[in-house]
Every structure is written in structure tokens, then in C-alpha cells.
GROMACS .gro file of C-alpha atoms in nm:
model
  451
    1MET     CA    1 -10.652   5.904  -6.966
    2PRO     CA    2 -10.450   5.912  -6.595
    3ARG     CA    3 -10.515   5.587  -6.381
    4THR     CA    4 -10.756   5.532  -6.101
    5ASN     CA    5 -10.628   5.393  -5.717
    6ASP     CA    6 -10.857   5.178  -5.810
    7GLU     CA    7 -10.752   5.039  -6.106
    8ASN     CA    8 -10.420   4.979  -5.975
    9VAL     CA    9 -10.552   4.798  -5.700
   10ASN     CA   10 -10.690   4.621  -5.937
   11ASP     CA   11 -10.360   4.497  -6.132
   12SER     CA   12 -10.200   4.365  -5.876
   13SER     CA   13 -10.437   4.148  -5.707
   14GLN     CA   14 -10.414   4.050  -6.121
   15LEU     CA   15 -10.074   3.986  -6.087
   16LEU     CA   16 -10.058   3.819  -5.786
   17ARG     CA   17 -10.307   3.551  -5.888
   18GLU     CA   18 -10.090   3.503  -6.168
   19THR     CA   19  -9.834   3.474  -6.002
   20GLN     CA   20 -10.008   3.202  -5.791
   21LEU     CA   21 -10.113   3.030  -6.109
   22GLU     CA   22  -9.752   2.997  -6.255
   23ASN     CA   23  -9.573   2.863  -5.945
   24SER     CA   24  -9.874   2.608  -5.913
   25ASP     CA   25  -9.784   2.510  -6.252
   26LEU     CA   26  -9.401   2.468  -6.197
   27ASN     CA   27  -9.471   2.266  -5.825
   28LYS     CA   28  -9.688   2.037  -6.072
   29GLU     CA   29  -9.430   1.991  -6.301
   30VAL     CA   30  -9.142   1.924  -6.041
   31ALA     CA   31  -9.404   1.675  -5.910
   32ARG     CA   32  -9.403   1.491  -6.253
   33LEU     CA   33  -9.040   1.487  -6.305
   34LYS     CA   34  -9.009   1.315  -5.956
   35ARG     CA   35  -9.256   1.073  -6.069
   36ALA     CA   36  -9.094   0.984  -6.344
   37LEU     CA   37  -8.782   0.915  -6.228
   38ALA     CA   38  -8.911   0.745  -5.926
   39ASP     CA   39  -9.038   0.451  -6.215
   40ALA     CA   40  -8.770   0.463  -6.349
   41THR     CA   41  -8.601   0.359  -6.044
   42ASN     CA   42  -8.844   0.131  -5.957
   43GLY     CA   43  -8.847   0.005  -6.315
   44GLY     CA   44  -8.549  -0.194  -6.225
   45ILE     CA   45  -8.229  -0.034  -6.275
   46SER     CA   46  -8.074   0.116  -5.913
   47PRO     CA   47  -7.788   0.394  -5.864
   48SER     CA   48  -7.513   0.096  -5.825
   49GLN     CA   49  -7.629  -0.107  -6.111
   50SER     CA   50  -7.599  -0.038  -6.464
   51LEU     CA   51  -7.724  -0.147  -6.847
   52PRO     CA   52  -7.563  -0.435  -6.978
   53GLY     CA   53  -7.271  -0.281  -7.201
   54SER     CA   54  -7.334   0.057  -7.143
   55PRO     CA   55  -6.985   0.241  -7.022
   56ARG     CA   56  -7.020   0.405  -6.662
   57ASP     CA   57  -6.864   0.680  -6.539
   58GLN     CA   58  -6.539   0.521  -6.334
   59ASP     CA   59  -6.512   0.814  -6.115
   60ASP     CA   60  -6.865   0.838  -5.979
   61GLY     CA   61  -7.047   0.581  -6.105
   62GLU     CA   62  -7.296   0.771  -6.283
   63LEU     CA   63  -7.377   0.590  -6.677
   64GLY     CA   64  -7.180   0.669  -6.922
   65GLU     CA   65  -7.395   0.848  -7.161
   66ASP     CA   66  -7.642   1.145  -7.147
   67PRO     CA   67  -8.027   1.010  -7.067
   68PRO     CA   68  -8.203   1.238  -7.309
   69PRO     CA   69  -8.326   1.575  -7.111
   70PRO     CA   70  -8.734   1.545  -6.909
   71ARG     CA   71  -8.978   1.776  -7.176
   72ASN     CA   72  -8.957   2.161  -7.072
   73SER     CA   73  -8.723   2.081  -6.808
   74GLY     CA   74  -8.611   2.462  -6.885
   75SER     CA   75  -8.177   2.558  -6.903
   76ASN     CA   76  -8.192   2.448  -6.521
   77ALA     CA   77  -8.182   2.090  -6.551
   78ARG     CA   78  -7.853   1.913  -6.402
   79LYS     CA   79  -7.623   1.764  -6.736
   80ARG     CA   80  -7.506   1.393  -6.665
   81ARG     CA   81  -7.104   1.351  -6.720
   82ALA     CA   82  -7.009   1.147  -6.975
   83ALA     CA   83  -6.786   0.842  -6.881
   84VAL     CA   84  -6.429   0.950  -6.939
   85VAL     CA   85  -6.173   0.585  -7.088
   86ASP     CA   86  -5.852   0.555  -7.101
   87PRO     CA   87  -5.814   0.345  -7.389
   88GLU     CA   88  -5.488   0.173  -7.295
   89SER     CA   89  -5.660   0.068  -7.018
   90GLU     CA   90  -5.971  -0.070  -7.056
   91ASP     CA   91  -5.893  -0.331  -6.783
   92GLU     CA   92  -5.797  -0.149  -6.496
   93PRO     CA   93  -5.864   0.232  -6.400
   94PRO     CA   94  -5.670   0.567  -6.490
   95ARG     CA   95  -5.339   0.542  -6.336
   96LYS     CA   96  -5.086   0.880  -6.375
   97ARG     CA   97  -4.859   0.818  -6.618
   98THR     CA   98  -4.489   0.851  -6.476
   99GLN     CA   99  -4.212   0.967  -6.641
  100PRO     CA  100  -3.855   0.848  -6.636
  101GLY     CA  101  -3.622   1.045  -6.391
  102ALA     CA  102  -3.614   1.115  -6.064
  103ASN     CA  103  -3.833   1.342  -5.858
  104ALA     CA  104  -3.716   1.623  -5.625
  105ASP     CA  105  -3.790   1.398  -5.334
  106GLY     CA  106  -3.578   1.113  -5.459
  107ASP     CA  107  -3.891   0.874  -5.554
  108ASP     CA  108  -3.871   0.712  -5.853
  109GLY     CA  109  -4.222   0.761  -6.013
  110ASP     CA  110  -4.322   0.488  -5.980
  111GLY     CA  111  -4.631   0.497  -5.686
  112ASP     CA  112  -4.332   0.450  -5.451
  113GLY     CA  113  -4.269   0.656  -5.130
  114ASP     CA  114  -3.984   0.859  -5.028
  115ASP     CA  115  -3.831   0.585  -4.879
  116GLY     CA  116  -3.856   0.345  -5.225
  117GLU     CA  117  -4.158   0.110  -5.048
  118PRO     CA  118  -4.442   0.042  -5.287
  119THR     CA  119  -4.797   0.204  -5.115
  120ILE     CA  120  -5.042  -0.011  -5.226
  121PRO     CA  121  -5.359   0.105  -5.315
  122ARG     CA  122  -5.640   0.075  -5.059
  123PRO     CA  123  -5.894  -0.169  -5.197
  124VAL     CA  124  -6.201   0.053  -5.253
  125ALA     CA  125  -6.587  -0.133  -5.422
  126HIS     CA  126  -6.618  -0.143  -5.766
  127PRO     CA  127  -6.940  -0.090  -5.971
  128LYS     CA  128  -6.849  -0.379  -6.225
  129GLY     CA  129  -6.824  -0.660  -6.006
  130PRO     CA  130  -6.532  -0.930  -6.090
  131PRO     CA  131  -6.277  -0.891  -6.337
  132THR     CA  132  -6.282  -1.103  -6.623
  133SER     CA  133  -6.096  -1.398  -6.672
  134ASP     CA  134  -5.893  -1.158  -6.988
  135GLN     CA  135  -5.863  -0.910  -6.781
  136VAL     CA  136  -5.689  -1.133  -6.466
  137ALA     CA  137  -5.492  -1.282  -6.757
  138THR     CA  138  -5.349  -0.968  -6.910
  139TRP     CA  139  -5.211  -0.913  -6.486
  140GLY     CA  140  -5.056  -1.216  -6.463
  141ALA     CA  141  -4.900  -1.115  -6.784
  142ARG     CA  142  -4.797  -0.839  -6.671
  143TYR     CA  143  -4.669  -0.943  -6.372
  144VAL     CA  144  -4.420  -1.124  -6.574
  145THR     CA  145  -4.284  -0.852  -6.725
  146THR     CA  146  -4.234  -0.568  -6.474
  147CYS     CA  147  -4.219  -0.827  -6.185
  148CYS     CA  148  -4.093  -1.164  -6.225
  149PRO     CA  149  -4.111  -1.520  -6.450
  150TRP     CA  150  -4.224  -1.705  -6.121
  151LEU     CA  151  -4.458  -1.696  -5.776
  152VAL     CA  152  -4.252  -1.906  -5.507
  153HIS     CA  153  -4.587  -2.040  -5.462
  154ASP     CA  154  -4.958  -2.021  -5.577
  155ASP     CA  155  -5.057  -1.911  -5.261
  156VAL     CA  156  -4.847  -1.555  -5.294
  157ILE     CA  157  -5.183  -1.512  -5.526
  158SER     CA  158  -5.410  -1.508  -5.263
  159THR     CA  159  -5.147  -1.468  -4.922
  160PRO     CA  160  -5.330  -1.268  -4.649
  161LEU     CA  161  -5.104  -0.927  -4.667
  162ASP     CA  162  -4.879  -0.968  -4.325
  163PRO     CA  163  -4.833  -0.537  -4.174
  164ALA     CA  164  -4.583  -0.649  -3.991
  165TRP     CA  165  -4.327  -0.772  -4.290
  166ASP     CA  166  -3.980  -0.587  -4.313
  167LYS     CA  167  -3.885  -0.570  -4.657
  168SER     CA  168  -3.553  -0.513  -4.631
  169GLN     CA  169  -3.569  -0.931  -4.483
  170ARG     CA  170  -3.720  -1.010  -4.883
  171TYR     CA  171  -3.352  -1.173  -4.973
  172ARG     CA  172  -3.291  -1.256  -4.615
  173LYS     CA  173  -3.132  -1.683  -4.628
  174VAL     CA  174  -3.087  -1.875  -4.394
  175ASP     CA  175  -2.813  -2.177  -4.428
  176GLY     CA  176  -2.784  -2.050  -4.792
  177GLU     CA  177  -3.105  -2.036  -4.882
  178PHE     CA  178  -3.362  -1.783  -4.926
  179VAL     CA  179  -3.657  -1.794  -4.686
  180ASP     CA  180  -4.009  -1.859  -4.879
  181GLU     CA  181  -4.190  -1.614  -4.615
  182GLU     CA  182  -4.020  -1.325  -4.699
  183LEU     CA  183  -3.985  -1.400  -5.065
  184ILE     CA  184  -4.432  -1.457  -5.079
  185GLN     CA  185  -4.489  -1.157  -4.860
  186GLY     CA  186  -4.269  -0.921  -5.131
  187GLN     CA  187  -4.392  -1.143  -5.422
  188LEU     CA  188  -4.723  -1.040  -5.277
  189ARG     CA  189  -4.711  -0.654  -5.274
  190ASP     CA  190  -4.569  -0.678  -5.648
  191LEU     CA  191  -4.913  -0.834  -5.763
  192LEU     CA  192  -5.117  -0.579  -5.537
  193GLN     CA  193  -4.910  -0.345  -5.759
  194VAL     CA  194  -5.038  -0.514  -6.061
  195VAL     CA  195  -5.403  -0.561  -5.987
  196PRO     CA  196  -5.589  -0.338  -5.958
  197ALA     CA  197  -5.724  -0.229  -5.585
  198GLN     CA  198  -6.082  -0.244  -5.663
  199TYR     CA  199  -6.045  -0.598  -5.793
  200HIS     CA  200  -5.783  -0.752  -5.472
  201GLU     CA  201  -6.079  -0.900  -5.288
  202TYR     CA  202  -6.102  -1.168  -5.544
  203ARG     CA  203  -5.739  -1.302  -5.523
  204PRO     CA  204  -5.864  -1.583  -5.351
  205THR     CA  205  -6.104  -1.704  -5.577
  206LYS     CA  206  -6.072  -1.996  -5.803
  207ASP     CA  207  -6.109  -1.830  -6.141
  208PHE     CA  208  -5.896  -1.547  -6.040
  209ILE     CA  209  -5.615  -1.743  -5.956
  210SER     CA  210  -5.631  -1.988  -6.202
  211SER     CA  211  -5.650  -1.749  -6.502
  212PHE     CA  212  -5.378  -1.516  -6.319
  213LYS     CA  213  -5.153  -1.793  -6.364
  214ALA     CA  214  -5.279  -1.838  -6.716
  215GLY     CA  215  -5.151  -1.558  -6.799
  216MET     CA  216  -4.801  -1.567  -6.626
  217GLN     CA  217  -4.754  -1.874  -6.831
  218ARG     CA  218  -4.823  -1.682  -7.186
  219ARG     CA  219  -4.579  -1.456  -7.124
  220ARG     CA  220  -4.341  -1.705  -7.023
  221GLN     CA  221  -4.365  -1.883  -7.356
  222GLN     CA  222  -4.362  -1.572  -7.593
  223TYR     CA  223  -4.050  -1.507  -7.419
  224SER     CA  224  -3.958  -1.798  -7.468
  225LYS     CA  225  -4.022  -1.880  -7.799
  226ARG     CA  226  -3.847  -1.552  -7.852
  227CYS     CA  227  -3.515  -1.600  -7.710
  228ARG     CA  228  -3.480  -1.969  -7.844
  229HIS     CA  229  -3.681  -2.013  -8.160
  230GLU     CA  230  -3.876  -1.692  -8.310
  231ASP     CA  231  -3.644  -1.427  -8.297
  232LYS     CA  232  -3.304  -1.569  -8.200
  233GLU     CA  233  -3.072  -1.512  -8.465
  234GLN     CA  234  -3.198  -1.140  -8.423
  235ILE     CA  235  -3.160  -1.146  -8.081
  236PHE     CA  236  -2.797  -1.329  -8.028
  237GLY     CA  237  -2.687  -1.314  -8.353
  238TYR     CA  238  -2.678  -1.572  -8.674
  239GLU     CA  239  -2.349  -1.765  -8.541
  240TRP     CA  240  -2.462  -1.785  -8.182
  241ALA     CA  241  -2.831  -1.913  -8.319
  242ALA     CA  242  -2.664  -2.197  -8.556
  243LYS     CA  243  -2.544  -2.341  -8.192
  244MET     CA  244  -2.859  -2.312  -8.066
  245ARG     CA  245  -3.071  -2.539  -8.278
  246THR     CA  246  -3.031  -2.881  -8.016
  247GLN     CA  247  -2.945  -2.936  -7.694
  248GLU     CA  248  -2.597  -3.058  -7.728
  249SER     CA  249  -2.493  -2.820  -7.911
  250ARG     CA  250  -2.617  -2.577  -7.695
  251ARG     CA  251  -2.438  -2.758  -7.423
  252GLU     CA  252  -2.098  -2.800  -7.647
  253HIS     CA  253  -2.112  -2.381  -7.752
  254PHE     CA  254  -2.257  -2.233  -7.452
  255ALA     CA  255  -2.222  -2.446  -7.066
  256ALA     CA  256  -1.939  -2.314  -6.969
  257MET     CA  257  -2.047  -1.934  -7.100
  258ILE     CA  258  -2.399  -1.959  -6.856
  259GLY     CA  259  -2.133  -2.062  -6.578
  260TYR     CA  260  -2.095  -2.453  -6.607
  261LYS     CA  261  -1.827  -2.557  -6.349
  262SER     CA  262  -1.664  -2.894  -6.360
  263ALA     CA  263  -1.619  -3.115  -6.060
  264ASN     CA  264  -1.291  -3.082  -5.898
  265ASP     CA  265  -1.143  -3.251  -5.563
  266THR     CA  266  -1.420  -3.009  -5.373
  267SER     CA  267  -1.687  -2.956  -5.553
  268LYS     CA  268  -1.908  -3.125  -5.740
  269ALA     CA  269  -2.026  -2.995  -6.106
  270ARG     CA  270  -2.278  -2.717  -6.080
  271TYR     CA  271  -2.365  -2.372  -6.236
  272SER     CA  272  -2.254  -2.086  -6.087
  273ALA     CA  273  -2.517  -1.814  -6.066
  274LEU     CA  274  -2.293  -1.528  -6.037
  275ALA     CA  275  -1.965  -1.640  -6.220
  276VAL     CA  276  -2.112  -1.657  -6.515
  277PRO     CA  277  -1.886  -1.522  -6.848
  278LEU     CA  278  -2.255  -1.415  -7.004
  279LEU     CA  279  -2.280  -1.178  -6.738
  280HIS     CA  280  -1.923  -0.967  -6.789
  281SER     CA  281  -1.874  -0.765  -7.089
  282SER     CA  282  -1.507  -0.894  -6.992
  283GLY     CA  283  -1.635  -1.279  -7.002
  284SER     CA  284  -1.499  -1.276  -6.673
  285GLU     CA  285  -1.538  -1.667  -6.516
  286LYS     CA  286  -1.523  -1.526  -6.228
  287TYR     CA  287  -1.759  -1.312  -6.056
  288LYS     CA  288  -1.719  -0.938  -6.043
  289PHE     CA  289  -1.902  -0.727  -5.891
  290SER     CA  290  -1.811  -0.364  -6.084
  291ASP     CA  291  -1.858  -0.600  -6.452
  292ALA     CA  292  -2.140  -0.756  -6.369
  293PHE     CA  293  -2.480  -0.746  -6.599
  294THR     CA  294  -2.302  -0.519  -6.858
  295HIS     CA  295  -2.308  -0.764  -7.149
  296ARG     CA  296  -2.411  -0.644  -7.443
  297ARG     CA  297  -2.639  -0.929  -7.528
  298LEU     CA  298  -2.810  -0.911  -7.197
  299LYS     CA  299  -2.947  -0.569  -7.314
  300THR     CA  300  -3.056  -0.721  -7.638
  301VAL     CA  301  -3.243  -0.988  -7.425
  302PHE     CA  302  -3.447  -0.695  -7.327
  303VAL     CA  303  -3.515  -0.504  -7.588
  304GLY     CA  304  -3.622  -0.855  -7.804
  305LEU     CA  305  -3.842  -0.923  -7.528
  306LEU     CA  306  -4.064  -0.604  -7.471
  307CYS     CA  307  -3.996  -0.529  -7.852
  308GLY     CA  308  -3.947  -0.842  -8.089
  309GLY     CA  309  -3.692  -0.957  -8.261
  310ARG     CA  310  -3.646  -0.708  -8.511
  311ALA     CA  311  -3.588  -0.444  -8.283
  312ALA     CA  312  -3.359  -0.625  -8.088
  313GLU     CA  313  -3.073  -0.669  -8.375
  314ILE     CA  314  -3.145  -0.269  -8.438
  315PHE     CA  315  -3.047  -0.257  -8.111
  316TYR     CA  316  -2.708  -0.478  -8.121
  317GLU     CA  317  -2.623  -0.266  -8.437
  318GLY     CA  318  -2.618   0.059  -8.278
  319GLY     CA  319  -2.950   0.194  -8.414
  320LYS     CA  320  -3.276   0.298  -8.317
  321TYR     CA  321  -3.588   0.112  -8.351
  322THR     CA  322  -3.944   0.282  -8.338
  323LEU     CA  323  -4.227   0.150  -8.116
  324THR     CA  324  -4.561   0.090  -8.279
  325GLY     CA  325  -4.748   0.114  -7.907
  326ARG     CA  326  -4.848  -0.272  -7.953
  327GLU     CA  327  -4.556  -0.440  -7.830
  328ILE     CA  328  -4.492  -0.501  -7.435
  329GLN     CA  329  -4.294  -0.239  -7.346
  330SER     CA  330  -4.613   0.007  -7.434
  331LEU     CA  331  -4.888  -0.188  -7.358
  332ASP     CA  332  -4.706  -0.302  -7.008
  333ARG     CA  333  -4.625   0.083  -6.947
  334VAL     CA  334  -4.219  -0.020  -6.889
  335THR     CA  335  -4.022   0.339  -6.947
  336TYR     CA  336  -3.704   0.262  -6.719
  337THR     CA  337  -3.517   0.000  -6.617
  338LYS     CA  338  -3.564  -0.178  -6.270
  339PRO     CA  339  -3.380  -0.472  -6.058
  340ASN     CA  340  -3.636  -0.677  -6.211
  341HIS     CA  341  -3.571  -0.633  -6.579
  342ILE     CA  342  -3.194  -0.663  -6.535
  343ALA     CA  343  -3.255  -1.039  -6.313
  344THR     CA  344  -3.531  -1.166  -6.607
  345SER     CA  345  -3.295  -1.042  -6.883
  346SER     CA  346  -3.010  -1.229  -6.748
  347VAL     CA  347  -3.246  -1.555  -6.620
  348LEU     CA  348  -3.399  -1.557  -7.017
  349ALA     CA  349  -3.015  -1.510  -7.197
  350ARG     CA  350  -2.830  -1.813  -6.966
  351TRP     CA  351  -3.151  -2.057  -7.013
  352ALA     CA  352  -3.207  -1.945  -7.398
  353LEU     CA  353  -2.853  -2.112  -7.410
  354SER     CA  354  -2.895  -2.354  -7.182
  355GLU     CA  355  -2.981  -2.759  -7.234
  356ASP     CA  356  -3.251  -2.679  -7.066
  357PRO     CA  357  -3.553  -2.781  -7.381
  358MET     CA  358  -3.862  -2.578  -7.119
  359PHE     CA  359  -3.861  -2.244  -6.969
  360THR     CA  360  -4.010  -2.362  -6.617
  361ARG     CA  361  -3.881  -2.316  -6.314
  362PHE     CA  362  -3.620  -2.569  -6.202
  363GLY     CA  363  -3.424  -2.674  -6.552
  364GLY     CA  364  -3.539  -3.032  -6.664
  365VAL     CA  365  -3.157  -3.118  -6.750
  366THR     CA  366  -2.945  -2.814  -6.576
  367GLY     CA  367  -3.100  -2.867  -6.268
  368ILE     CA  368  -3.078  -2.528  -6.249
  369ASP     CA  369  -3.323  -2.335  -5.989
  370TRP     CA  370  -3.370  -2.027  -6.214
  371LEU     CA  371  -3.629  -1.864  -5.980
  372ALA     CA  372  -3.343  -1.898  -5.676
  373ASP     CA  373  -3.072  -1.765  -5.940
  374TRP     CA  374  -3.330  -1.439  -6.016
  375ASN     CA  375  -3.397  -1.362  -5.649
  376GLU     CA  376  -2.973  -1.408  -5.612
  377TYR     CA  377  -2.951  -1.119  -5.894
  378MET     CA  378  -3.165  -0.891  -5.733
  379LEU     CA  379  -3.044  -0.976  -5.379
  380VAL     CA  380  -2.678  -0.811  -5.551
  381ILE     CA  381  -2.850  -0.570  -5.738
  382GLU     CA  382  -3.108  -0.449  -5.486
  383SER     CA  383  -2.854  -0.427  -5.144
  384ALA     CA  384  -2.633  -0.245  -5.354
  385LEU     CA  385  -2.910  -0.001  -5.415
  386ALA     CA  386  -2.970   0.055  -5.044
  387ASN     CA  387  -2.661   0.027  -4.945
  388ASP     CA  388  -2.559   0.386  -4.905
  389ASP     CA  389  -2.402   0.450  -4.621
  390LYS     CA  390  -2.188   0.759  -4.678
  391ARG     CA  391  -1.988   0.687  -4.368
  392ASN     CA  392  -1.862   0.309  -4.525
  393ARG     CA  393  -1.651   0.333  -4.849
  394THR     CA  394  -1.715   0.031  -4.971
  395ALA     CA  395  -2.088   0.075  -4.916
  396ARG     CA  396  -2.070   0.421  -5.151
  397ALA     CA  397  -1.800   0.277  -5.410
  398SER     CA  398  -2.080  -0.036  -5.452
  399ASN     CA  399  -2.323   0.207  -5.439
  400ARG     CA  400  -2.228   0.427  -5.727
  401THR     CA  401  -2.140   0.074  -5.949
  402ILE     CA  402  -2.487  -0.008  -5.980
  403ARG     CA  403  -2.624   0.352  -6.028
  404LYS     CA  404  -2.361   0.377  -6.290
  405LEU     CA  405  -2.485   0.034  -6.406
  406PHE     CA  406  -2.895   0.181  -6.446
  407ARG     CA  407  -2.782   0.475  -6.627
  408SER     CA  408  -2.566   0.292  -6.887
  409TRP     CA  409  -2.953   0.072  -6.926
  410ASP     CA  410  -3.119   0.315  -6.919
  411LEU     CA  411  -2.925   0.536  -7.173
  412ASP     CA  412  -2.878   0.267  -7.398
  413VAL     CA  413  -3.213   0.062  -7.406
  414PHE     CA  414  -3.465   0.396  -7.358
  415GLY     CA  415  -3.220   0.633  -7.503
  416SER     CA  416  -3.242   0.892  -7.127
  417LYS     CA  417  -2.953   1.023  -6.970
  418ASN     CA  418  -3.205   1.065  -6.652
  419SER     CA  419  -3.228   0.772  -6.442
  420PRO     CA  420  -3.489   0.671  -6.196
  421LEU     CA  421  -3.301   0.475  -6.035
  422GLY     CA  422  -2.937   0.593  -6.108
  423GLY     CA  423  -2.966   0.935  -6.075
  424ASP     CA  424  -2.843   1.199  -6.317
  425GLY     CA  425  -2.469   1.068  -6.351
  426GLU     CA  426  -2.146   1.321  -6.435
  427GLY     CA  427  -2.383   1.624  -6.365
  428ASN     CA  428  -2.426   1.486  -6.028
  429ALA     CA  429  -2.119   1.701  -5.900
  430ALA     CA  430  -2.224   1.553  -5.488
  431GLU     CA  431  -2.115   1.198  -5.673
  432ARG     CA  432  -1.850   1.327  -5.826
  433GLU     CA  433  -1.689   1.447  -5.545
  434GLU     CA  434  -1.775   1.157  -5.348
  435GLU     CA  435  -1.549   0.944  -5.602
  436LEU     CA  436  -1.262   1.207  -5.626
  437GLU     CA  437  -1.266   1.144  -5.216
  438ASP     CA  438  -1.259   0.756  -5.256
  439ALA     CA  439  -1.011   0.775  -5.523
  440LEU     CA  440  -0.767   0.956  -5.298
  441LYS     CA  441  -0.829   0.760  -4.988
  442GLN     CA  442  -0.746   0.445  -5.181
  443ALA     CA  443  -0.441   0.613  -5.297
  444GLU     CA  444  -0.312   0.669  -4.928
  445ASP     CA  445  -0.428   0.328  -4.832
  446ASP     CA  446  -0.166   0.174  -5.131
  447ASP     CA  447   0.076   0.425  -4.989
  448GLU     CA  448   0.055   0.322  -4.662
  449ALA     CA  449   0.047  -0.055  -4.732
  450MET     CA  450   0.369  -0.026  -4.980
  451GLU     CA  451   0.541   0.162  -4.656
   0.00000   0.00000   0.00000
């Protein structure tokens, strides 16, 4: 039977009433969910807090685990994002990984700007509160590996950043001595690269300072034990190790090798920082820039510090060792050679063969200021790296020499033919052309001198 107009009107009214009832039920459900959320918030959980033991999302601060969805919430309920934690870096937020090799813009891939100036991370609020003592100690140990074995002064940790500081003055000398204020600002910037930005505000606290220093001491002890005791046979060879057993024996066999100069009419007995046979592959007793830091034992010490005695022994014999992920090299993400690594390896190698019983800044027997020698090595290396004046033949030659040094260390230690600080070497046409040009000019100068 056909529907009448009255039936159509009645059906439309009924449909309207049903729609209104559905909307009312939906509004009630929304209100109930809002009350439940408010009750949970008032019950002690605020957006800036987390339950004990609950992981937090490091991106937006949400709870790390998905809460159960409310009943009848429908398919439109927004899902909460699970936390993503870097398994290798539970003590700091995930950072961008870098591979050995220079970027197209000349950056070394280490968070530095194009001009090589480290970019200091900007402090940000962190939901976890202060770091644990274990976290801070880990950063202290990492500072020794990636930066320097000692601080100029404990105040480095809490010193305010001087925005007007000039990095080119870091190793400036006055009357033959390094300027502490310049060194402190340089070390502070290194420290700010090691400590995650969200924890910078805790640097002045007593707990932070003591834990950071404890971590540094732990790593120094680890290094000294490897070089002097536990792994000396693998790092220095059995013949040298046999002569390292006593203080007297080390003085007898290695004093001259690590730079000891006897007294004469013009100077008293002393240890030289650079006129050191152990630094030169030729064993030269005089400092030669072109040969400095090339002794294979220095690289072997570097491998021993990063990976242990067995790896050092394999390396010295020309073999290849396999990383397990538990070595200092893996944990501290050391992927290529930096000036700090060469300086630290040189200091550790000399100290291990010295009379000094403890690896402290000031040698207990030799009187060597090991940190001053470390700074001396950094001055030589970084000055040559920065001295790339194309108009100066000597500067160009020094820069090429130091780049070759880094290529050699990266190739031997890391198996990398592309060195972030050394460049691509033989594949660099500009470097070959520059070297040939300097050689021709040198030949012309020699001819003129003979005439």
C-alpha cells in the first residue's frame, strides 16, 4: 500500500527524536570521560610527572606505556605514543650518529659548525629531574676518553660560560706558560659537549662535581692499569714489558726514550715534551714536526686504551680485531681520531715507561706536568690544522703534514680511508697540485741559493 503524506511526516518526526536521543547519549559519554580524566589528574598524576619506574617519552613527555582505552570510546580515541629509548644511551637522549668522513660543507660530523667551533647544546627542561651519580660518573669517564685526562681546575665543572671567549686563544702562552683562564673556558666547552644539555643546570651542585670527578678518576685508573700492569705485554711487547717492572728499571731503559735530557752547562736536567724519541717513528732525539706522533707504539697504546690488551697485540702484529660492543671505543662512540686522542695516547705511553708510580697530573718522581705536555701536543696539532693559509708555503706544508698524520691514524686504527680531519689524501687533486707546486718552488729556491 502506498505511504500517505501523514505517514511521511510522522516518520520524519520520529527520526529527529531518535537523532536527538543519540546526541544526548554521546554528550553524556563525553562528559563522563572528561570527569574520569579530571579525577585521574587530581589523584596525583600531573602532565609533568611520571610514576616511579615508568619510562617517559623523551620527545613530548607522555607516559611511556599506552593506558587501556576507556570503555565504549569508539575508534576515534587517540592512541598515545610509546616511549623510544636508545639502548646504548640510557643516560642521555638519543643523538644523531655520525660516520667517519667529512661532510660536503667541511664539517667533521661531530656537531661542530663549518668553522670547527663546537655548538654548545642549549639547556632545556628535563622531566626526569637531576641525573643520577652513575650517569654523571659515566660522563666524567667519557670526558677522559674523548677530551682530556685532567681538568685544569675543579672549577671547570661549574664555571659560567664566557660568550666572548675566543677559541683561537685556548692554548695561548704568556712567558712560556699556558693561561689557565683560556684553558678553563676551552675545557668547559668540551664538558658541555659531553654532558647532555638538559643536565647543564646541575653542574654547580656538589653531587654533580664529586660524581664527575669520580668518573674521571675511574677512567684514569683503568687506563693506567692497562698500560702499566694488566696489558703491558700486549701493548708494549714482552721485551719492553720485562723492563717496566720496577721504577729503577724503567729509568734505566726508558728515561731517554721519553725525553730525559741530562744537565749541561746551560740547563739543568729535565724532560722535554717534544724532543722525545718515543714520539718519532725514526726514534729521533730531536723534535721533528714531519715525524712527530708517528711511532707505532702510540697507535698501539690508543688501541689498548679503547679496546684492551688483546686488541692492541693483534693491531701491533698487523691483524684486525673485532669489536664486541662492550669496549670503551663502542660505549663512548669513538669512530675516528681527534687531536685529543693523539695527545692522550702520547702522554700515557710516556708515563707508562716513566718512573712515576701513579698516573697523576704532576709526576711524583719525574716532576713532569703531564697536563702541560698534553696541552703542548694539542697546541702543535691544532695550530697545524688551523694553519691553512694558501699564501704561505710553510703553512700549507704544515697543514698537509698534519692531515697526513690523521689519515695514517684513521687508516691504521679504524680502517677508514676517509679521515674527517685528514681528508681523502691521494684522491684529493687539490692537495696533490698544491704539494707539487710547493716542491717546484722549493727546488727553485735551492737553485738560487746554490748560485
